[in-house]
Coordinates of C-alpha atoms in Angstrom, one line a residue:
X5 CA 107.3 183.5 127.3
X6 CA 107.3 182.3 130.9
X7 CA 107.6 178.7 129.7
X8 CA 110.6 179.7 127.5
X9 CA 112.4 181.3 130.5
X10 CA 111.6 178.3 132.7
X11 CA 113.0 175.8 130.1
X12 CA 116.2 178.0 129.7
X13 CA 116.7 178.0 133.4
X14 CA 116.3 174.3 133.7
X15 CA 118.8 173.8 130.8
X16 CA 121.4 176.1 132.4
X17 CA 121.0 174.4 135.8
X18 CA 121.5 170.9 134.2
X19 CA 124.6 172.1 132.3
X20 CA 126.1 173.6 135.5
X21 CA 125.5 170.3 137.4
X22 CA 127.1 168.2 134.7
X23 CA 130.2 170.4 134.6
X24 CA 130.5 170.4 138.3
X25 CA 130.3 166.5 138.4
X26 CA 132.5 165.8 135.4
X27 CA 134.8 163.7 137.5
X28 CA 131.9 161.4 138.4
X29 CA 131.2 160.8 134.7
X30 CA 134.8 160.1 133.9
X31 CA 135.2 157.6 136.7
X32 CA 131.8 155.9 136.3
X33 CA 131.2 155.8 132.5
X34 CA 131.4 152.6 130.4
X35 CA 135.1 151.7 129.9
X36 CA 134.5 151.2 126.2
X37 CA 133.4 154.8 125.8
X38 CA 135.9 157.3 124.4
X39 CA 136.5 160.1 126.9
X40 CA 136.7 163.6 125.4
X41 CA 139.7 164.3 127.7
X42 CA 141.5 161.4 126.0
X43 CA 141.0 163.0 122.6
X44 CA 142.4 166.3 123.8
X45 CA 145.4 164.8 125.6
X46 CA 148.9 165.1 124.3
X47 CA 149.6 162.0 122.2
X48 CA 152.2 159.5 123.5
X49 CA 154.0 157.3 121.1
X50 CA 153.0 153.7 121.7
X51 CA 156.6 152.4 121.2
X52 CA 157.9 154.5 124.1
X53 CA 155.7 153.1 126.9
X54 CA 155.1 149.6 128.2
X55 CA 151.4 150.3 129.0
X56 CA 150.6 151.1 125.3
X57 CA 152.4 148.0 124.0
X58 CA 150.9 145.4 121.6
X59 CA 148.6 143.1 123.5
X60 CA 150.2 139.8 124.6
X61 CA 149.1 136.8 126.7
X62 CA 149.2 136.9 130.4
X63 CA 151.9 134.3 130.7
X64 CA 154.3 132.3 128.6
X65 CA 156.1 129.5 130.4
X66 CA 159.2 129.0 128.3
X67 CA 160.9 130.7 125.4
X68 CA 163.7 129.1 123.3
X69 CA 165.6 131.4 120.8
X70 CA 167.8 129.8 118.2
X71 CA 170.2 132.2 116.3
X72 CA 171.4 131.2 112.9
X73 CA 174.0 133.1 110.8
X74 CA 174.5 135.4 107.8
X75 CA 171.6 134.7 105.5
X76 CA 168.9 137.0 104.1
X77 CA 165.2 136.2 104.0
X78 CA 165.3 135.5 100.3
X79 CA 168.0 132.9 100.8
X80 CA 165.9 130.9 103.2
X81 CA 162.3 131.4 102.2
X82 CA 161.2 128.8 99.7
X83 CA 164.6 127.2 99.6
X84 CA 164.4 123.4 99.1
X85 CA 167.5 122.9 101.1
X86 CA 165.7 124.2 104.2
X87 CA 162.5 122.2 104.4
X88 CA 162.2 122.2 108.2
X89 CA 162.8 126.0 108.4
X90 CA 160.2 126.6 105.7
X91 CA 157.8 124.2 107.5
X92 CA 158.1 126.4 110.6
X93 CA 157.5 129.5 108.6
X94 CA 154.3 128.1 107.2
X95 CA 153.1 127.0 110.6
X96 CA 154.0 129.9 112.8
X97 CA 154.3 133.7 112.6
X98 CA 156.8 134.5 109.9
X99 CA 158.1 138.1 110.2
X100 CA 158.2 139.3 106.7
X101 CA 159.9 142.7 107.3
X102 CA 162.3 141.8 110.0
X103 CA 165.8 143.3 110.1
X104 CA 169.1 142.9 111.9
X105 CA 170.6 146.1 113.3
X106 CA 174.2 146.2 111.9
X107 CA 177.2 144.3 110.6
X108 CA 179.1 142.1 111.6
X109 CA 177.8 139.3 113.8
X110 CA 178.7 140.1 117.4
X111 CA 177.0 143.5 117.8
X112 CA 173.7 142.0 116.7
X113 CA 173.9 139.3 119.4
X114 CA 174.5 142.1 122.0
X115 CA 171.6 144.1 120.5
X116 CA 169.2 141.2 120.9
X117 CA 170.4 140.4 124.4
X118 CA 170.8 143.8 125.9
X119 CA 169.2 146.4 123.7
X120 CA 172.6 147.8 122.7
X121 CA 175.8 146.8 121.0
X122 CA 177.5 148.1 124.2
X123 CA 180.0 150.0 122.0
X124 CA 181.1 146.8 120.1
X125 CA 181.4 147.1 116.3
X126 CA 183.5 144.1 115.4
X127 CA 183.9 140.3 116.2
X128 CA 186.9 140.6 118.5
X129 CA 186.7 139.7 122.1
X130 CA 185.3 142.8 123.8
X131 CA 186.0 144.4 127.1
X132 CA 184.0 143.1 130.1
X133 CA 180.6 144.6 130.5
X134 CA 178.4 145.5 133.5
X135 CA 175.4 146.8 131.7
X136 CA 171.8 145.7 132.3
X137 CA 170.7 142.8 130.0
X138 CA 167.9 140.3 129.5
X139 CA 169.3 137.5 131.7
X140 CA 169.9 140.0 134.6
X141 CA 166.4 141.4 134.3
X142 CA 164.8 137.9 134.2
X143 CA 166.7 136.9 137.4
X144 CA 165.8 140.2 139.2
X145 CA 162.1 139.4 138.6
X146 CA 162.4 135.8 139.8
X147 CA 162.7 134.1 136.4
X148 CA 165.5 132.0 135.0
X149 CA 167.9 132.2 132.0
X150 CA 170.1 129.7 130.2
X151 CA 172.5 130.2 127.3
X152 CA 173.3 126.9 125.5
X153 CA 176.2 126.9 123.0
X154 CA 177.0 123.9 120.9
X155 CA 180.7 123.0 121.4
X156 CA 181.2 125.1 124.5
X157 CA 184.0 123.0 126.2
X158 CA 182.5 123.4 129.7
X159 CA 180.1 125.5 131.8
X160 CA 181.5 129.0 132.3
X161 CA 184.1 128.8 129.5
X162 CA 185.3 132.3 128.5
X163 CA 187.8 131.5 125.7
X164 CA 187.3 133.0 122.2
X165 CA 187.1 129.8 120.2
X166 CA 187.3 126.1 120.4
X167 CA 188.8 124.9 117.0
X168 CA 187.9 121.3 117.7
X169 CA 184.2 121.9 118.4
X170 CA 183.8 125.0 116.3
X171 CA 182.4 127.1 119.2
X172 CA 182.8 130.9 118.8
X173 CA 182.5 133.3 121.7
X174 CA 181.4 136.1 119.4
X175 CA 178.0 134.4 119.0
X176 CA 177.6 134.1 122.8
X177 CA 176.7 137.6 124.3
X178 CA 176.1 136.6 127.9
X179 CA 179.7 135.5 128.4
X180 CA 180.7 139.2 128.3
X181 CA 178.7 140.4 131.3
X182 CA 180.4 140.4 134.7
X183 CA 177.0 140.8 136.4
X184 CA 175.9 137.3 135.4
X185 CA 176.8 134.0 137.0
X186 CA 179.1 131.6 135.0
X187 CA 176.5 128.9 135.6
X188 CA 174.1 130.3 132.9
X189 CA 176.9 129.8 130.2
X190 CA 176.3 126.2 129.4
X191 CA 177.2 123.7 126.6
X192 CA 174.3 122.5 124.5
X193 CA 174.5 119.0 126.1
X194 CA 173.0 120.6 129.2
X195 CA 169.8 121.5 127.4
X196 CA 167.0 119.7 129.2
X197 CA 165.1 117.0 127.3
X198 CA 162.3 117.4 129.7
X199 CA 161.2 120.8 128.4
X200 CA 159.3 121.6 131.5
X201 CA 162.7 121.8 133.2
X202 CA 164.1 124.5 130.9
X203 CA 164.8 128.0 132.1
X204 CA 162.1 130.7 131.5
X205 CA 164.2 132.0 128.5
X206 CA 166.9 130.0 126.7
X207 CA 169.2 130.9 123.9
X208 CA 170.5 128.0 121.7
X209 CA 173.6 128.8 119.6
X210 CA 174.7 126.2 117.0
X211 CA 178.4 125.8 116.3
X212 CA 180.0 127.3 113.1
X213 CA 179.1 124.3 111.0
X214 CA 175.5 124.2 112.0
X215 CA 174.5 127.9 112.0
X216 CA 175.2 128.5 108.3
X217 CA 178.4 130.5 109.1
X218 CA 180.7 127.8 107.7
X219 CA 178.3 125.0 106.9
X220 CA 175.6 124.8 104.4
X221 CA 171.9 125.7 104.6
X222 CA 171.0 122.0 104.3
X223 CA 173.4 121.1 107.2
X224 CA 171.8 123.8 109.4
X225 CA 168.3 122.8 108.5
X226 CA 169.0 119.2 109.4
X227 CA 170.6 120.2 112.6
X228 CA 167.7 122.4 113.6
X229 CA 165.2 119.6 112.9
X230 CA 167.3 117.0 114.8
X231 CA 167.7 119.3 117.9
X232 CA 164.5 121.4 118.1
X233 CA 161.7 119.7 116.2
X234 CA 160.5 118.0 119.4
X235 CA 160.4 121.3 121.2
X236 CA 158.7 122.9 118.2
X237 CA 155.9 120.3 118.6
X238 CA 155.8 120.6 122.3
X239 CA 155.8 124.4 122.7
X240 CA 152.3 125.3 121.3
X241 CA 150.7 122.7 123.6
X242 CA 152.6 123.8 126.7
X243 CA 152.2 127.6 126.6
X244 CA 155.8 128.1 125.3
X245 CA 157.5 129.7 122.3
X246 CA 160.2 128.8 119.8
X247 CA 161.9 131.7 118.0
X248 CA 164.3 131.0 115.1
X249 CA 166.1 134.1 113.9
X250 CA 169.4 135.1 112.2
X251 CA 172.1 137.5 113.5
X252 CA 172.4 139.4 110.1
X253 CA 172.0 138.8 106.4
X254 CA 174.8 138.2 103.9
X255 CA 176.3 141.7 104.4
X256 CA 173.8 143.6 102.3
X257 CA 172.8 147.2 103.2
X258 CA 169.1 146.1 103.8
X259 CA 170.1 143.5 106.4
X260 CA 166.7 141.8 106.1
X261 CA 166.6 138.4 107.9
X262 CA 164.1 135.6 108.3
X263 CA 162.5 135.1 111.7
X264 CA 159.7 132.8 112.8
X265 CA 157.8 132.4 116.1
X266 CA 156.1 129.1 117.0
X267 CA 153.7 128.8 119.9
X268 CA 150.2 129.3 121.3
X269 CA 147.8 132.3 121.0
X270 CA 149.6 133.5 117.8
X271 CA 148.2 134.9 114.6
X272 CA 150.0 132.3 112.5
X273 CA 150.9 133.4 109.0
X274 CA 152.9 136.2 107.4
X275 CA 153.3 139.3 109.7
X276 CA 154.0 142.3 107.5
X277 CA 154.8 144.9 110.2
X278 CA 158.3 146.2 110.3
X279 CA 160.4 144.8 113.1
X280 CA 164.0 144.1 114.2
X281 CA 166.1 142.5 117.0
X282 CA 165.0 145.1 119.4
X283 CA 161.3 144.2 118.7
X284 CA 161.9 140.6 119.7
X285 CA 163.7 141.7 122.9
X286 CA 160.8 144.1 123.7
X287 CA 158.3 141.3 123.2
X288 CA 160.2 139.1 125.7
X289 CA 160.5 142.0 128.2
X290 CA 156.8 142.7 128.1
X291 CA 155.8 139.1 128.4
X292 CA 157.5 139.0 131.8
X293 CA 157.1 142.7 132.9
X294 CA 160.8 143.5 132.7
X295 CA 162.5 146.8 132.1
X296 CA 162.7 147.8 128.5
X297 CA 166.4 147.9 127.7
X298 CA 168.1 150.3 125.5
X299 CA 166.7 150.6 122.0
X300 CA 164.0 148.1 122.7
X301 CA 162.1 151.0 124.3
X302 CA 161.4 152.5 120.9
X303 CA 161.3 149.3 118.8
X304 CA 158.2 148.6 116.8
X305 CA 156.0 146.2 118.9
X306 CA 155.0 142.8 117.5
X307 CA 151.2 142.7 117.1
X308 CA 151.1 138.9 116.7
X309 CA 148.8 137.7 119.5
X310 CA 145.2 136.6 119.3
X311 CA 144.6 137.1 123.0
X312 CA 145.9 139.1 125.8
X313 CA 145.9 142.6 127.3

């Protein structure tokens, strides 16, 4: 009986000591162990916080984003008129459930660039904007941005169209923002052939004949191969990404579009998670530690990386 009482006393003493030193266990336990307090905590949605984002590499040196026009996934995937685009899809991460946000074109470019359509729901020249955006965030954090539009008559041009070169302002979102320097609004001829000299993030906008808006799929595919195949080969070996996406599909209600990402440290192959323009913006923001803009805060993250944190 005395032994039973002694054992009970020892057990109670040990339990009291553990409870009084619980902070020590929390702070000194193996990081891989699941803490009971974590199981009891109020759950936080992963898409609303940067700390709970999909893992990504520590650093990507350059990103080039090409935006094509008005074609659904089923119109491009497996199409013999688009051999280069399909080559990219087979050799990179192909987003199988990727969606544009709305119709028509211009709001989608603004969504991708700033996390919001900024109140624009048509292709007319909008009012000037002063909202936060990807280029501004990059520059605030010491990075660089360049927008390269085929047919842009000169750096800083703000006109709606150039009928001779088939440039269209509605496909150029950065031109609308008064908080950005005119120098980032450049013709495609300024795109550096020494890719190490490119800005941190670049957008490449083909003209209306080469983005499938007015021209054919075959014309757009040949243009993309002629202008970006060298970069597509270079990027995976130089810690950089190529993203080829579409603004919207062919006006369907689903608005499902093809998108492919080429680069290092990627889980190449089909990616079946649901995603959209805001997901791509979110990925870029998180790669460089930028503020999550607008609806990118709640966008599905892209779990496409083999390494990272």
